[in-house]
Amino acid sequence: RGFRIELGEIEAQLGRLADEVVVMAREDAPGDRRLVAYYTGEASEQQLREQALQALPGYMVPAAYVKLEALPLTPNGKIDRKALPAPGDAEASRPAYVAPVTATEAALCEIWQDLLGTRRVGTTDNFFQLGGHSILVIRMLAIVNKRFDVNLTVATVFDKTDCASLGAHIDRLAALGRKPPVEALAGQEQYVEGEL
C-alpha cells in the first residue's frame, strides 16, 4: 500500500519478547496482503502486539501472530518459509463460538462478518486472527463510530480485539452519559462499502 516495510526491524522488536521470530507478508486471499508473525517462546500474542504497537508505526504491526513449538527448517538448517502455516490454519487457537448476548455485541458481530467475509463471528473471536488488518480497522471504525455515535480510535481496537470487550467498552461509554448505542440486532441492516 505504498509503505516500505522493514521485516528485520519488526522481527527485532518482537524478538525482545519471543525466542525466535519470523515475519512475512502473506497473500492467502487475492488482494489481501498482510503481515504475519511466527514465533516461539512463552510470550503471548497480546504481549507481542503491545510491543509492536509501542515500537513500530501502525502499518508495520503484524495483523496475525502464530505461535509454534519450533520454526520449520530446511535440510540445510535455514527457516523454511514455505512450510509456515497460514494464520487461518491455526484453528486450535480460535475459541469455541460464543453467541452474542447484548444488542451491541450482536451488531458488532454482524459488522465484522460483513467486513471480514466470515460466515459467523462469535463474541470471543479475535478481529486480527479472523483476517483483520489496519485498513479494515479504519473501515470498521467508520461504521462503528457512526452506528453507536462514539469516537473510538485505532488504539481501542488493538486493545479490545473481540466483540465482547469492544461491545462492553461501547456500553460503558453509554452508561457514562454518552449517547446510548443503537438497539439493533444482527440482520436488521446490511453494511456495504458504499455506505461508508
mmCIF file of C-alpha atoms in Angstrom:
data_model
loop_
_atom_site.group_PDB
_atom_site.id
_atom_site.type_symbol
_atom_site.label_atom_id
_atom_site.label_comp_id
_atom_site.label_asym_id
_atom_site.label_seq_id
_atom_site.Cartn_x
_atom_site.Cartn_y
_atom_site.Cartn_z
ATOM 1 C CA ARG A 1 0.000 0.000 0.000
ATOM 2 C CA GLY A 2 2.926 2.331 -0.643
ATOM 3 C CA PHE A 3 4.703 1.888 2.691
ATOM 4 C CA ARG A 4 8.211 0.479 2.971
ATOM 5 C CA ILE A 5 8.133 -2.469 5.357
ATOM 6 C CA GLU A 6 11.321 -3.467 7.193
ATOM 7 C CA LEU A 7 10.724 -7.083 8.163
ATOM 8 C CA GLY A 8 14.030 -7.223 10.041
ATOM 9 C CA GLU A 9 13.023 -4.295 12.241
ATOM 10 C CA ILE A 10 9.696 -5.959 13.092
ATOM 11 C CA GLU A 11 11.483 -9.210 13.931
ATOM 12 C CA ALA A 12 13.991 -7.350 16.103
ATOM 13 C CA GLN A 13 11.255 -5.662 18.134
ATOM 14 C CA LEU A 14 9.220 -8.843 18.620
ATOM 15 C CA GLY A 15 12.425 -10.735 19.376
ATOM 16 C CA ARG A 16 12.694 -8.766 22.608
ATOM 17 C CA LEU A 17 9.895 -10.957 23.966
ATOM 18 C CA ALA A 18 9.887 -14.093 21.801
ATOM 19 C CA ASP A 19 12.627 -16.719 21.485
ATOM 20 C CA GLU A 20 12.547 -16.863 17.676
ATOM 21 C CA VAL A 21 10.570 -14.684 15.262
ATOM 22 C CA VAL A 22 9.937 -14.693 11.543
ATOM 23 C CA VAL A 23 7.715 -12.059 9.932
ATOM 24 C CA MET A 24 6.481 -12.360 6.385
ATOM 25 C CA ALA A 25 3.933 -10.727 4.110
ATOM 26 C CA ARG A 26 1.298 -13.266 3.057
ATOM 27 C CA GLU A 27 -1.447 -13.067 0.474
ATOM 28 C CA ASP A 28 -3.618 -16.079 1.272
ATOM 29 C CA ALA A 29 -6.622 -14.419 -0.373
ATOM 30 C CA PRO A 30 -6.302 -12.414 -3.619
ATOM 31 C CA GLY A 31 -5.730 -8.756 -2.833
ATOM 32 C CA ASP A 32 -5.488 -9.342 0.916
ATOM 33 C CA ARG A 33 -1.796 -8.943 1.685
ATOM 34 C CA ARG A 34 -0.942 -8.792 5.376
ATOM 35 C CA LEU A 35 1.953 -9.179 7.785
ATOM 36 C CA VAL A 36 2.089 -12.392 9.810
ATOM 37 C CA ALA A 37 4.480 -13.014 12.705
ATOM 38 C CA TYR A 38 5.537 -16.577 13.570
ATOM 39 C CA TYR A 39 7.213 -17.042 16.904
ATOM 40 C CA THR A 40 8.339 -19.462 19.589
ATOM 41 C CA GLY A 41 8.597 -18.939 23.335
ATOM 42 C CA GLU A 42 6.359 -18.088 26.266
ATOM 43 C CA ALA A 43 5.213 -14.613 25.165
ATOM 44 C CA SER A 44 1.509 -14.178 24.432
ATOM 45 C CA GLU A 45 0.037 -12.710 21.282
ATOM 46 C CA GLN A 46 -1.207 -9.732 23.297
ATOM 47 C CA GLN A 47 2.285 -9.039 24.665
ATOM 48 C CA LEU A 48 3.811 -9.167 21.184
ATOM 49 C CA ARG A 49 1.094 -6.935 19.747
ATOM 50 C CA GLU A 50 1.609 -4.358 22.513
ATOM 51 C CA GLN A 51 5.364 -4.423 21.938
ATOM 52 C CA ALA A 52 4.836 -3.851 18.211
ATOM 53 C CA LEU A 53 2.361 -1.026 18.824
ATOM 54 C CA GLN A 54 4.791 0.754 21.156
ATOM 55 C CA ALA A 55 7.866 0.387 18.978
ATOM 56 C CA LEU A 56 6.643 0.408 15.371
ATOM 57 C CA PRO A 57 4.450 2.540 13.094
ATOM 58 C CA GLY A 58 0.939 1.165 12.666
ATOM 59 C CA TYR A 59 1.488 -0.143 9.136
ATOM 60 C CA MET A 60 4.360 -2.335 10.404
ATOM 61 C CA VAL A 61 2.330 -4.014 13.167
ATOM 62 C CA PRO A 62 1.598 -7.624 12.116
ATOM 63 C CA ALA A 63 -2.068 -8.446 11.597
ATOM 64 C CA ALA A 64 -1.702 -12.030 12.823
ATOM 65 C CA TYR A 65 0.538 -13.922 15.246
ATOM 66 C CA VAL A 66 1.084 -17.679 15.064
ATOM 67 C CA LYS A 67 2.783 -19.437 17.960
ATOM 68 C CA LEU A 68 4.762 -22.553 17.010
ATOM 69 C CA GLU A 69 6.617 -25.159 19.020
ATOM 70 C CA ALA A 70 9.546 -24.702 16.633
ATOM 71 C CA LEU A 71 10.113 -22.887 13.359
ATOM 72 C CA PRO A 72 10.290 -25.283 10.377
ATOM 73 C CA LEU A 73 13.765 -25.721 8.916
ATOM 74 C CA THR A 74 15.083 -26.782 5.536
ATOM 75 C CA PRO A 75 17.616 -29.657 5.327
ATOM 76 C CA ASN A 76 20.467 -27.120 5.396
ATOM 77 C CA GLY A 77 19.178 -25.534 8.627
ATOM 78 C CA LYS A 78 17.552 -22.369 7.292
ATOM 79 C CA ILE A 79 13.980 -21.361 8.135
ATOM 80 C CA ASP A 80 11.583 -22.974 5.675
ATOM 81 C CA ARG A 81 9.215 -20.113 4.943
ATOM 82 C CA LYS A 82 7.127 -22.224 2.583
ATOM 83 C CA ALA A 83 6.300 -24.569 5.461
ATOM 84 C CA LEU A 84 4.919 -21.820 7.695
ATOM 85 C CA PRO A 85 1.143 -22.289 8.067
ATOM 86 C CA ALA A 86 -1.421 -19.707 7.052
ATOM 87 C CA PRO A 87 -2.938 -17.988 10.114
ATOM 88 C CA GLY A 88 -6.328 -19.468 9.264
ATOM 89 C CA ASP A 89 -4.847 -22.956 9.601
ATOM 90 C CA ALA A 90 -4.265 -22.391 13.308
ATOM 91 C CA GLU A 91 -7.887 -23.161 14.200
ATOM 92 C CA ALA A 92 -6.853 -24.553 17.555
ATOM 93 C CA SER A 93 -6.113 -21.015 18.693
ATOM 94 C CA ARG A 94 -9.621 -19.848 17.835
ATOM 95 C CA PRO A 95 -12.003 -20.090 20.790
ATOM 96 C CA ALA A 96 -15.266 -22.003 20.551
ATOM 97 C CA TYR A 97 -18.144 -19.982 19.129
ATOM 98 C CA VAL A 98 -19.854 -17.786 21.705
ATOM 99 C CA ALA A 99 -23.131 -16.202 20.588
ATOM 100 C CA PRO A 100 -23.797 -12.502 21.204
ATOM 101 C CA VAL A 101 -25.767 -11.652 24.341
ATOM 102 C CA THR A 102 -26.315 -7.903 24.072
ATOM 103 C CA ALA A 103 -27.605 -5.844 21.163
ATOM 104 C CA THR A 104 -24.213 -4.153 20.950
ATOM 105 C CA GLU A 105 -22.394 -7.487 20.640
ATOM 106 C CA ALA A 106 -24.873 -8.676 18.001
ATOM 107 C CA ALA A 107 -24.379 -5.535 15.929
ATOM 108 C CA LEU A 108 -20.581 -5.744 16.193
ATOM 109 C CA CYS A 109 -20.566 -9.421 15.179
ATOM 110 C CA GLU A 110 -22.647 -8.583 12.117
ATOM 111 C CA ILE A 111 -20.366 -5.703 11.148
ATOM 112 C CA TRP A 112 -17.287 -7.922 11.466
ATOM 113 C CA GLN A 113 -18.911 -10.692 9.424
ATOM 114 C CA ASP A 114 -19.584 -8.264 6.580
ATOM 115 C CA LEU A 115 -16.132 -6.667 6.675
ATOM 116 C CA LEU A 116 -14.178 -9.899 7.049
ATOM 117 C CA GLY A 117 -16.311 -12.030 4.754
ATOM 118 C CA THR A 118 -16.759 -14.558 7.547
ATOM 119 C CA ARG A 119 -19.869 -16.695 7.855
ATOM 120 C CA ARG A 120 -20.075 -16.491 11.636
ATOM 121 C CA VAL A 121 -18.311 -14.319 14.208
ATOM 122 C CA GLY A 122 -18.580 -15.069 17.912
ATOM 123 C CA THR A 123 -18.097 -12.585 20.704
ATOM 124 C CA THR A 124 -14.710 -14.040 21.682
ATOM 125 C CA ASP A 125 -13.244 -14.243 18.158
ATOM 126 C CA ASN A 126 -10.188 -12.050 17.641
ATOM 127 C CA PHE A 127 -10.584 -9.457 14.867
ATOM 128 C CA PHE A 128 -6.998 -9.865 13.702
ATOM 129 C CA GLN A 129 -6.962 -13.660 13.831
ATOM 130 C CA LEU A 130 -10.037 -13.618 11.590
ATOM 131 C CA GLY A 131 -8.064 -11.701 8.955
ATOM 132 C CA GLY A 132 -8.485 -8.113 10.093
ATOM 133 C CA HIS A 133 -5.705 -5.631 9.358
ATOM 134 C CA SER A 134 -5.060 -1.912 9.684
ATOM 135 C CA ILE A 135 -7.100 -0.899 6.613
ATOM 136 C CA LEU A 136 -10.082 -2.933 7.782
ATOM 137 C CA VAL A 137 -9.740 -1.389 11.239
ATOM 138 C CA ILE A 138 -10.224 2.064 9.692
ATOM 139 C CA ARG A 139 -13.275 0.880 7.730
ATOM 140 C CA MET A 140 -14.707 -0.834 10.795
ATOM 141 C CA LEU A 141 -14.238 2.272 12.961
ATOM 142 C CA ALA A 142 -16.065 4.425 10.419
ATOM 143 C CA ILE A 143 -19.077 2.110 10.662
ATOM 144 C CA VAL A 144 -18.939 1.564 14.433
ATOM 145 C CA ASN A 145 -18.413 5.223 15.346
ATOM 146 C CA LYS A 146 -21.357 6.258 13.197
ATOM 147 C CA ARG A 147 -23.575 3.392 14.346
ATOM 148 C CA PHE A 148 -23.022 3.930 18.069
ATOM 149 C CA ASP A 149 -22.248 7.665 17.983
ATOM 150 C CA VAL A 150 -18.838 7.207 19.624
ATOM 151 C CA ASN A 151 -15.272 8.206 18.758
ATOM 152 C CA LEU A 152 -13.279 5.006 19.114
ATOM 153 C CA THR A 153 -9.659 5.061 17.967
ATOM 154 C CA VAL A 154 -7.392 2.517 16.302
ATOM 155 C CA ALA A 155 -5.672 2.002 19.656
ATOM 156 C CA THR A 156 -9.012 0.950 21.169
ATOM 157 C CA VAL A 157 -9.422 -1.798 18.576
ATOM 158 C CA PHE A 158 -5.887 -3.078 19.125
ATOM 159 C CA ASP A 159 -6.602 -3.183 22.868
ATOM 160 C CA LYS A 160 -10.110 -4.675 22.637
ATOM 161 C CA THR A 161 -9.784 -7.245 19.884
ATOM 162 C CA ASP A 162 -13.058 -9.174 20.272
ATOM 163 C CA CYS A 163 -16.723 -8.174 20.110
ATOM 164 C CA ALA A 164 -17.298 -8.874 23.802
ATOM 165 C CA SER A 165 -14.632 -6.469 25.074
ATOM 166 C CA LEU A 166 -15.305 -3.838 22.404
ATOM 167 C CA GLY A 167 -19.060 -4.073 22.998
ATOM 168 C CA ALA A 168 -18.602 -3.747 26.766
ATOM 169 C CA HIS A 169 -16.444 -0.661 26.182
ATOM 170 C CA ILE A 170 -19.129 0.932 23.992
ATOM 171 C CA ASP A 171 -21.805 0.134 26.588
ATOM 172 C CA ARG A 172 -19.623 1.663 29.332
ATOM 173 C CA LEU A 173 -19.375 4.874 27.296
ATOM 174 C CA ALA A 174 -23.166 4.915 27.052
ATOM 175 C CA ALA A 175 -23.506 4.373 30.813
ATOM 176 C CA LEU A 176 -21.196 7.321 31.455
ATOM 177 C CA GLY A 177 -23.661 9.628 29.784
ATOM 178 C CA ARG A 178 -22.698 9.410 26.147
ATOM 179 C CA LYS A 179 -25.470 8.761 23.664
ATOM 180 C CA PRO A 180 -26.708 5.180 24.128
ATOM 181 C CA PRO A 181 -25.909 2.572 21.473
ATOM 182 C CA VAL A 182 -28.480 1.875 18.815
ATOM 183 C CA GLU A 183 -30.657 -1.056 19.842
ATOM 184 C CA ALA A 184 -30.374 -3.006 16.604
ATOM 185 C CA LEU A 185 -29.911 -6.725 16.305
ATOM 186 C CA ALA A 186 -27.926 -8.627 13.706
ATOM 187 C CA GLY A 187 -29.739 -8.997 10.409
ATOM 188 C CA GLN A 188 -31.619 -5.684 10.510
ATOM 189 C CA GLU A 189 -29.106 -3.749 8.444
ATOM 190 C CA GLN A 190 -26.541 -4.554 5.799
ATOM 191 C CA TYR A 191 -23.160 -2.854 5.814
ATOM 192 C CA VAL A 192 -21.530 -2.308 2.433
ATOM 193 C CA GLU A 193 -18.540 -0.263 1.473
ATOM 194 C CA GLY A 194 -20.677 2.207 -0.444
ATOM 195 C CA GLU A 195 -22.431 3.250 2.763
ATOM 196 C CA LEU A 196 -19.236 4.413 4.484
#
